[in-house]
Short mmCIF file of N, CA and C in Angstrom, two decimals:
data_model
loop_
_atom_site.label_atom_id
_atom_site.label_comp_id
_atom_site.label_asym_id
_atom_site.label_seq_id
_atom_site.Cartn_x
_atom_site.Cartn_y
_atom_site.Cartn_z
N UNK A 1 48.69 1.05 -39.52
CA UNK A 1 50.00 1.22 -40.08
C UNK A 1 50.92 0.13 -39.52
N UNK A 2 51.79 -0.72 -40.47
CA UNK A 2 52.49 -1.65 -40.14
C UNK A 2 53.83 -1.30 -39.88
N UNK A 3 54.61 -1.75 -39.00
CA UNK A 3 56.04 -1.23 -39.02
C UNK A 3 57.12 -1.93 -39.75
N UNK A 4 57.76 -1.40 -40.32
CA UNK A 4 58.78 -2.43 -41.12
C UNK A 4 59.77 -3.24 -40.07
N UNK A 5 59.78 -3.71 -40.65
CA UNK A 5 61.20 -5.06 -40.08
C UNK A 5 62.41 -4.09 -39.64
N UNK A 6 63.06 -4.45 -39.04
CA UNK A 6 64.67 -3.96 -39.07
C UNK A 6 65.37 -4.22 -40.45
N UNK A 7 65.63 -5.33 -40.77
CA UNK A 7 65.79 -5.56 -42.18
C UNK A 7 65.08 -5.24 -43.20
N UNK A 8 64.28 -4.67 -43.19
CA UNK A 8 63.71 -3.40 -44.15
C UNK A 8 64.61 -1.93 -43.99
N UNK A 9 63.84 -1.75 -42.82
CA UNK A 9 64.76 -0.37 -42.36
C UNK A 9 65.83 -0.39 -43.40
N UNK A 10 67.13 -1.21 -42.87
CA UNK A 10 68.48 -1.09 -42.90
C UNK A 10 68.53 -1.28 -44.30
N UNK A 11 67.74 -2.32 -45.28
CA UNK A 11 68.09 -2.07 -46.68
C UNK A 11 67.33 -0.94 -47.00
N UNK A 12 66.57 -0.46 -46.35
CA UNK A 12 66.11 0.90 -47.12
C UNK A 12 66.67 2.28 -47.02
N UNK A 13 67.38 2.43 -45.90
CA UNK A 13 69.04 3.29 -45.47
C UNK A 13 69.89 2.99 -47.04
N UNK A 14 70.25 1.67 -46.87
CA UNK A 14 71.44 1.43 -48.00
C UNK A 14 70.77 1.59 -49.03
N UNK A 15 69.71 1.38 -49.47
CA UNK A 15 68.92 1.96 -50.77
C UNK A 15 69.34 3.67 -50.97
N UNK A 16 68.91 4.42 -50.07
CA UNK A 16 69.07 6.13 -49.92
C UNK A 16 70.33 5.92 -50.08
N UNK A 17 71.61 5.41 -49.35
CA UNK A 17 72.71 5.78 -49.54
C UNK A 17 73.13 5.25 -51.24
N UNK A 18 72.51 4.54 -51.41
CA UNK A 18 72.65 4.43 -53.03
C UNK A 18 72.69 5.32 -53.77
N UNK A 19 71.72 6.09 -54.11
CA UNK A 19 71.11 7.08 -54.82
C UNK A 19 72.30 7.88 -54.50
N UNK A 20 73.57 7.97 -53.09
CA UNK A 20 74.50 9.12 -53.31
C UNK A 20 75.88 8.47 -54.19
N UNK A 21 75.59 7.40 -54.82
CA UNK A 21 76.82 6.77 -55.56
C UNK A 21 77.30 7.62 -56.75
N UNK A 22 78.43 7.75 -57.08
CA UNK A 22 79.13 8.43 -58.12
C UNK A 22 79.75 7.50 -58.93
N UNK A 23 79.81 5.82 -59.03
CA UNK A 23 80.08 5.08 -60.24
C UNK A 23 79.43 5.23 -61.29
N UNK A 24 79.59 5.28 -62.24
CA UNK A 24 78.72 5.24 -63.60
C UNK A 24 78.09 3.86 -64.04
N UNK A 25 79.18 3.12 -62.94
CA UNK A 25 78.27 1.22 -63.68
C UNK A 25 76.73 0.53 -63.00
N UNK A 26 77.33 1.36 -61.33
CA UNK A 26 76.24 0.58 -60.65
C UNK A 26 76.42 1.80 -59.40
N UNK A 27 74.97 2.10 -58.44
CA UNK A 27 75.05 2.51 -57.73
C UNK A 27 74.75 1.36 -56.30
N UNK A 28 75.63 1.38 -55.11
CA UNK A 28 75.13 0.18 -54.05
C UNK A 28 75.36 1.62 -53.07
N UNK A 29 74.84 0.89 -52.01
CA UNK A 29 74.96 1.37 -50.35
C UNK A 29 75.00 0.06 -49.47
N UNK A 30 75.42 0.68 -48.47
CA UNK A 30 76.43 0.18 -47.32
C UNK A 30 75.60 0.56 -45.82
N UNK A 31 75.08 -1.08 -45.18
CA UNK A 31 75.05 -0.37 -43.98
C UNK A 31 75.80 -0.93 -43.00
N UNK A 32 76.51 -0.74 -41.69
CA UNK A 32 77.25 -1.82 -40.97
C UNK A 32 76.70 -1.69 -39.63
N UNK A 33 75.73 -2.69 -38.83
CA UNK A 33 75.42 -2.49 -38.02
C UNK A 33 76.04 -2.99 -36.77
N UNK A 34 75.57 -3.08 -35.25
CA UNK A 34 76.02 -3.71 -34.33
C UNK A 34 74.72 -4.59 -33.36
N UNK A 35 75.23 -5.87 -32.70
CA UNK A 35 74.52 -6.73 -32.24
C UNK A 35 72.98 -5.96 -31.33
N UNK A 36 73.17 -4.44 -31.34
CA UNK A 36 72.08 -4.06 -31.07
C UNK A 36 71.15 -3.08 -31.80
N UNK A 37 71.39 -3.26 -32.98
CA UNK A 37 70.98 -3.26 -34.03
C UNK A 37 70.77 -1.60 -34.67
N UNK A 38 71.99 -0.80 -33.82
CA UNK A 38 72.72 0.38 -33.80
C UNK A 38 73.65 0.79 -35.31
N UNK A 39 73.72 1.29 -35.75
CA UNK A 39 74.43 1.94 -36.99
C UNK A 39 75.61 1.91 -36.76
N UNK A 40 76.64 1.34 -37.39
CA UNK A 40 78.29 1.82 -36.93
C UNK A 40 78.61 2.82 -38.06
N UNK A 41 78.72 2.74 -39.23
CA UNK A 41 78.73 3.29 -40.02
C UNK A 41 77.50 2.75 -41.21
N UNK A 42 78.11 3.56 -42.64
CA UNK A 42 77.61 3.63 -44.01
C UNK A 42 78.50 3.68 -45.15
N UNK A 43 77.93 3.47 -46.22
CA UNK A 43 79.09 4.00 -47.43
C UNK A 43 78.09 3.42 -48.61
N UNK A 44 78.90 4.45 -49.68
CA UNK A 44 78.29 3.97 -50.60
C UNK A 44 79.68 4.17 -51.91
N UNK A 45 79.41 3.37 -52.80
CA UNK A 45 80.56 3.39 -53.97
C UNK A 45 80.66 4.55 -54.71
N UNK A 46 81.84 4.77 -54.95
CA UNK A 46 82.19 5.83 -55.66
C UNK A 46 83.84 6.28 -56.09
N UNK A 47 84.81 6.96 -56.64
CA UNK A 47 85.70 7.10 -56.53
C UNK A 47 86.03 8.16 -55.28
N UNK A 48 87.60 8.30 -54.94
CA UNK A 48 88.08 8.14 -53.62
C UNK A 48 87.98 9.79 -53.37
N UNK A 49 88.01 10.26 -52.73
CA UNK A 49 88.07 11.74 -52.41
C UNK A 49 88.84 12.65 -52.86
N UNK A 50 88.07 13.41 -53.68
CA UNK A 50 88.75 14.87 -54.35
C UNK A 50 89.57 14.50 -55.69
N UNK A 51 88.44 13.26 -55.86
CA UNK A 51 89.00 12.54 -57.48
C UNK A 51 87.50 13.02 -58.09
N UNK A 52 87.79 13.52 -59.69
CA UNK A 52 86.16 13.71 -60.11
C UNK A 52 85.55 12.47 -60.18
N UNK A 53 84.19 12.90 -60.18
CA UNK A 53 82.97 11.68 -60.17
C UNK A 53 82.83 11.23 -61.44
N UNK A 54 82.89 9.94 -61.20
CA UNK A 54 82.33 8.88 -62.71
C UNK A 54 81.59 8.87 -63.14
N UNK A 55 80.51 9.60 -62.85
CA UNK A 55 79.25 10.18 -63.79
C UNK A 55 79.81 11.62 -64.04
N UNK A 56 80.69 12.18 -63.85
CA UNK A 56 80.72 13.29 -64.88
C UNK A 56 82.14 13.49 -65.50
N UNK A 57 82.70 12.66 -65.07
CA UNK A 57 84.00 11.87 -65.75
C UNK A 57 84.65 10.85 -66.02
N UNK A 58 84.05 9.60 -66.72
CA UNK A 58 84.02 8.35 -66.22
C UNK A 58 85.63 7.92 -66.41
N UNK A 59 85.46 7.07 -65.80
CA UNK A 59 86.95 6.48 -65.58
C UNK A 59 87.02 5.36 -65.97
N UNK A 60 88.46 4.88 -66.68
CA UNK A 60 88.92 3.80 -67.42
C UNK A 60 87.85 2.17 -67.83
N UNK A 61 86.94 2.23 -66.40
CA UNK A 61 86.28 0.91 -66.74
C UNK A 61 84.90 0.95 -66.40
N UNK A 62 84.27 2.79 -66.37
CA UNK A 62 83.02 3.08 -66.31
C UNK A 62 82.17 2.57 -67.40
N UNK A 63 82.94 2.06 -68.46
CA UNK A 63 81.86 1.38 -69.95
C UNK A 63 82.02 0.12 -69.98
N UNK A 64 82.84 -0.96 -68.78
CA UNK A 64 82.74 -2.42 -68.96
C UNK A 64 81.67 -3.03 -68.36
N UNK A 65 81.11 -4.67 -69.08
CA UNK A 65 80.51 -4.78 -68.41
C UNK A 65 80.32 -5.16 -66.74
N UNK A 66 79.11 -5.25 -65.70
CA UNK A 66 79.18 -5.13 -64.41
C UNK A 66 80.10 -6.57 -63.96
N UNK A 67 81.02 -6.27 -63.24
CA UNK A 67 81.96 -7.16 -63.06
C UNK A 67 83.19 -7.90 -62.61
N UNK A 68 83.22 -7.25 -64.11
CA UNK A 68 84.54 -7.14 -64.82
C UNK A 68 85.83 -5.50 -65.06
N UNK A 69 86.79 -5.67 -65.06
CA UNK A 69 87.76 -4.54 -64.73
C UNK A 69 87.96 -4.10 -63.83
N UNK A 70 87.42 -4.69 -62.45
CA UNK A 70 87.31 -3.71 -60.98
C UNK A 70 88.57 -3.31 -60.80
N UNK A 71 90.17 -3.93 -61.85
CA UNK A 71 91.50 -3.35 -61.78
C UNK A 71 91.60 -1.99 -61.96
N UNK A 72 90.70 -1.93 -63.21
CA UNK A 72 90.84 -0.37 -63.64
C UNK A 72 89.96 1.02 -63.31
N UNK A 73 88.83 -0.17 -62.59
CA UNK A 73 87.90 1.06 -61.90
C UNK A 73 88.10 1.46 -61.12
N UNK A 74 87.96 2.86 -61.15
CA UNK A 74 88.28 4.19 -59.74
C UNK A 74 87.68 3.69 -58.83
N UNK A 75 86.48 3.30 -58.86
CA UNK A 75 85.44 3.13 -57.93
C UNK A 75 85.55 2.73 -55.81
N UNK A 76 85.45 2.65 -55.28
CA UNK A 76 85.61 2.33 -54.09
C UNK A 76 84.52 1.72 -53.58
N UNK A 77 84.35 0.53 -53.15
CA UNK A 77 82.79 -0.33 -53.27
C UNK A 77 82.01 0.06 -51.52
N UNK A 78 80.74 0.25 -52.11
CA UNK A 78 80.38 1.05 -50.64
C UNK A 78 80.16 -0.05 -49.65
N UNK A 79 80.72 -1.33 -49.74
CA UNK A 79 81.35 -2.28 -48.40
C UNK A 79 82.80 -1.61 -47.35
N UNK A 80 83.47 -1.39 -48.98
CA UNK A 80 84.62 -0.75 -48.06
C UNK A 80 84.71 0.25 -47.44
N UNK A 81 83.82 1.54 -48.35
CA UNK A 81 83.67 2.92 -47.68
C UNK A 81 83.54 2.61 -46.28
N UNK A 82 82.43 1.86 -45.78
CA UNK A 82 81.74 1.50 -44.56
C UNK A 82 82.52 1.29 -43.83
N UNK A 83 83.76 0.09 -44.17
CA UNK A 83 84.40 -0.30 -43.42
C UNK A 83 85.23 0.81 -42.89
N UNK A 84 86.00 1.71 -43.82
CA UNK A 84 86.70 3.02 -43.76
C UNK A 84 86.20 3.68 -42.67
N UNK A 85 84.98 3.77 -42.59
CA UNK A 85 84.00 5.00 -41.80
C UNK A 85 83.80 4.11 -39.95
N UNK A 86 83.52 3.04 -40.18
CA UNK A 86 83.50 2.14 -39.01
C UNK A 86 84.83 2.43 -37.78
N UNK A 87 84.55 2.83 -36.87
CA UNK A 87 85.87 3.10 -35.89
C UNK A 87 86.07 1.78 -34.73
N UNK A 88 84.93 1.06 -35.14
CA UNK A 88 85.57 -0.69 -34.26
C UNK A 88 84.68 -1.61 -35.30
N UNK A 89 85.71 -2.26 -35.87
CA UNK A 89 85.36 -3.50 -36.74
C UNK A 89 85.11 -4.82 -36.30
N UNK A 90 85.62 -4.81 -35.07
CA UNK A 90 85.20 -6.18 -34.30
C UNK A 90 83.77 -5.72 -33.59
N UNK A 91 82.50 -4.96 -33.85
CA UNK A 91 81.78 -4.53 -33.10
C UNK A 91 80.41 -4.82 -34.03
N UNK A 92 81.09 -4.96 -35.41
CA UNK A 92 79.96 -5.28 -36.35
C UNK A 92 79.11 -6.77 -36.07
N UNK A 93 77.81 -6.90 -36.15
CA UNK A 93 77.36 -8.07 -35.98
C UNK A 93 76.70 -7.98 -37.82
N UNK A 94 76.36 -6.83 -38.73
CA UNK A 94 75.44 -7.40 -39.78
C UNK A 94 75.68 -6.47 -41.09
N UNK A 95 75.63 -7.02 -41.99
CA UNK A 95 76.16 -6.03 -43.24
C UNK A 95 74.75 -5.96 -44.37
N UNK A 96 74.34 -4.48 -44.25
CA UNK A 96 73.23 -4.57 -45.09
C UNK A 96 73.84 -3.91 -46.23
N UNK A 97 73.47 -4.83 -47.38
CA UNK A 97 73.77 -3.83 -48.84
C UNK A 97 73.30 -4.35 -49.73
N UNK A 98 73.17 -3.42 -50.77
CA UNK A 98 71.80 -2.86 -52.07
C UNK A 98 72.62 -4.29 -52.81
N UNK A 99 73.84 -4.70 -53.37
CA UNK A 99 74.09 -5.73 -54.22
C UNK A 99 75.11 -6.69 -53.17
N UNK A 100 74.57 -8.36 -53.49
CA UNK A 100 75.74 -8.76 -52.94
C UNK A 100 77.10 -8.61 -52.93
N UNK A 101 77.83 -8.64 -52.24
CA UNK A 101 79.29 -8.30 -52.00
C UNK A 101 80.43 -9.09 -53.00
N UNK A 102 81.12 -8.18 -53.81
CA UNK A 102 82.25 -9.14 -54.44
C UNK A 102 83.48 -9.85 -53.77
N UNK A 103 84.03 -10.66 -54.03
CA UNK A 103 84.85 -11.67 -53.64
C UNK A 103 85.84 -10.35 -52.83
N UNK A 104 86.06 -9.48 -53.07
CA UNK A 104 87.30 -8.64 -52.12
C UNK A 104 86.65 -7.66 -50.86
N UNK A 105 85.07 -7.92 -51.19
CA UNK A 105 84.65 -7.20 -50.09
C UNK A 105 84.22 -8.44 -49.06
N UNK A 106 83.97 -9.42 -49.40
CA UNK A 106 83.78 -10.53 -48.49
C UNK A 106 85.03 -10.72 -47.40
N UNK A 107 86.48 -10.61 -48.47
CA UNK A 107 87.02 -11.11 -47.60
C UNK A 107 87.65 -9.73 -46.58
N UNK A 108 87.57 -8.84 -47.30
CA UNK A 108 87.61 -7.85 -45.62
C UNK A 108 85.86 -7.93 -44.62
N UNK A 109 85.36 -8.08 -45.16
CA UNK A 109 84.37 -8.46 -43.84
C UNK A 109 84.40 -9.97 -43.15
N UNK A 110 85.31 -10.70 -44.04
CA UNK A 110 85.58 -11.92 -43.11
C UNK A 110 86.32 -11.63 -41.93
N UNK A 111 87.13 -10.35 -42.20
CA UNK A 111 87.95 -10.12 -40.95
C UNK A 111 87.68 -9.25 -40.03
N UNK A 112 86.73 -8.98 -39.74
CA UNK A 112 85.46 -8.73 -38.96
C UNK A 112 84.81 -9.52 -38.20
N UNK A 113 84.15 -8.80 -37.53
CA UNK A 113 82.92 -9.66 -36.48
C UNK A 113 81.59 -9.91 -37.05
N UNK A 114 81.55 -9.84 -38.69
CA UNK A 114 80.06 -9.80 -39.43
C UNK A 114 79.63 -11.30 -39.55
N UNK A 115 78.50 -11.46 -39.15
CA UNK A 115 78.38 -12.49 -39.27
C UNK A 115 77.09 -12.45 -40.36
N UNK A 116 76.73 -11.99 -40.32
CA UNK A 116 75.41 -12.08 -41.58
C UNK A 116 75.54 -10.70 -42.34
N UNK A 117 75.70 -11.02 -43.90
CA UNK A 117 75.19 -10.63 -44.99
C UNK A 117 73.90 -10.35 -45.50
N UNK A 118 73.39 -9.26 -45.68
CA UNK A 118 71.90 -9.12 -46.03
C UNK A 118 72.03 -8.27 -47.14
N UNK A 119 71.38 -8.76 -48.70
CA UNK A 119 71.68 -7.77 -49.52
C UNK A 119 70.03 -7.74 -50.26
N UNK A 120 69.85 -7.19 -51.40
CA UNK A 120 68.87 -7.65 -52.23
C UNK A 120 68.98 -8.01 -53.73
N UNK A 121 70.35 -7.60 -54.05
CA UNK A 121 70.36 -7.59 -55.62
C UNK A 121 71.51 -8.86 -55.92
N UNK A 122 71.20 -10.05 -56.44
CA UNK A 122 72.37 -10.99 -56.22
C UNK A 122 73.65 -10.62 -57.79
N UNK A 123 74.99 -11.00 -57.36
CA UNK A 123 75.84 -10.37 -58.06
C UNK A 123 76.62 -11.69 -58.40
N UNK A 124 76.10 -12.49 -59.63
CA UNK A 124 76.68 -13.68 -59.39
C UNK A 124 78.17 -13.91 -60.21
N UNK A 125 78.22 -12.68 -60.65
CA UNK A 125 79.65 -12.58 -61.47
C UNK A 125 80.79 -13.11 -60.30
N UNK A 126 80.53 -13.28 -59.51
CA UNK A 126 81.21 -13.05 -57.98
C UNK A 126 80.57 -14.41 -56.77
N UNK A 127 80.63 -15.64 -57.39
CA UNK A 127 80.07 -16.79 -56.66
C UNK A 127 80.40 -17.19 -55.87
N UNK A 128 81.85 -17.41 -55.80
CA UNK A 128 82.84 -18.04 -55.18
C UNK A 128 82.80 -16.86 -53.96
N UNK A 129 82.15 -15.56 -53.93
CA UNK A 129 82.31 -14.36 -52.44
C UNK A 129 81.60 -15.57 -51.57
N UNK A 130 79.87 -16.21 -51.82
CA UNK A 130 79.27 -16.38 -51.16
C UNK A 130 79.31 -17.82 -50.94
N UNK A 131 80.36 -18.44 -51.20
CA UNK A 131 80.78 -19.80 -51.13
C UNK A 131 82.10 -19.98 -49.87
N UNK A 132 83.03 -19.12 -49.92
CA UNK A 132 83.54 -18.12 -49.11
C UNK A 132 83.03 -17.70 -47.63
N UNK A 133 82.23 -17.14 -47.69
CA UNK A 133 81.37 -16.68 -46.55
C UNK A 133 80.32 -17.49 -45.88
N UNK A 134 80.67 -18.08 -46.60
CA UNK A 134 79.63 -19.70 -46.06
C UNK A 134 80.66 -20.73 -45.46
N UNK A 135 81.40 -20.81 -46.07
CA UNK A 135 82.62 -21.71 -45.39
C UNK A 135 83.13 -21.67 -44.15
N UNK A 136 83.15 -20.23 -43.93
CA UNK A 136 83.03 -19.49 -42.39
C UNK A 136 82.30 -19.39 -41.33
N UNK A 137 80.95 -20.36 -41.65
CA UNK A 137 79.98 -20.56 -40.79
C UNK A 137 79.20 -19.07 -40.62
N UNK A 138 79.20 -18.70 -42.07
CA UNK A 138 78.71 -16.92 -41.66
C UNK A 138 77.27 -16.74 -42.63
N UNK A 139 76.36 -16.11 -42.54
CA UNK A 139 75.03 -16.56 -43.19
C UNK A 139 75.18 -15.34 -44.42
N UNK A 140 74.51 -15.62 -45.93
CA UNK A 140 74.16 -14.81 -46.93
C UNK A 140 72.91 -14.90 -47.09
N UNK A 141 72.67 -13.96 -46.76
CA UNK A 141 70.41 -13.93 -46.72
C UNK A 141 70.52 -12.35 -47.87
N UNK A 142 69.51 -13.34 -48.62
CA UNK A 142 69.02 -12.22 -50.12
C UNK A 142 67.56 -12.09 -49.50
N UNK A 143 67.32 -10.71 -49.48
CA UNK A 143 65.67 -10.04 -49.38
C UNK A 143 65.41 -9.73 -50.43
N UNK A 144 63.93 -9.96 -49.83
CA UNK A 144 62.69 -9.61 -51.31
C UNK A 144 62.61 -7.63 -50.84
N UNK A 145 62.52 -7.01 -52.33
CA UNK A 145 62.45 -5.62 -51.88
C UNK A 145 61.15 -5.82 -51.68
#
């Protein structure tokens, strides 16, 4: 029996926390770890608490395509949940998640201690996130599932 990687592990956490998403467009998960390769938090997307769920009530931009309208979507992207849930943000060393990060979740993890991005699903509607995060001397590593 082989043991998985850490970077297996952790996208396979944010995979499970996927499956608890309540967007109707896309389900992601969220993991935020620390330099010892400890859990700080999780999250996964969805609208905000004690709002109904977008799969059983979709909301204004649950039928656009993936993208586009994030003005009008309820949604809450499970980068930020994480961040929400995280109680020291300067403690993060690594951000595992199911799709790369859009341009507004980059830049709250720029203001952070994250230095590497690890996702698997690339989100290129959103180029300029990982052009961004590179500029910062900060690494975007895409895994093979």
């Amino acid at each position: 029996m082989s043991r998985p990687s850490i970077s297996k592990t952790f996208m396979d956490v944010a995979f499970t926390l996927a499956r608890r998403a309540t967007c109707g467009r896309r389900q992601v998960g969220c993991v935020l770890v620390n330099k010892r390769n400890h859990i700080l938090a999780t999250g996964y997307n969805g609208v905000a608490k004690g709002r109904d769920h977008c799969i059983d009530s979709p909301c204004a931009g649950a039928n656009l395509p993936s993208g586009e309208g994030h003005d009008i979507c309820e949604a809450i992207h499970a980068e930020q949940n994480a961040l929400l849930q995280c109680s020291d943000v300067y403690n993060i060393a690594d951000c595992y998640t199911t799709t790369a990060p859009c341009m507004a979740c980059v830049k709250l993890l720029l203001n952070t201690s994250c230095h590497r991005i690890f996702f698997n699903e690339g989100y290129e509607v959103h180029g300029d996130a990982r052009k961004l995060w590179e500029r910062a001397g900060r690494s975007w590593i895409q895994l093979e599932e």
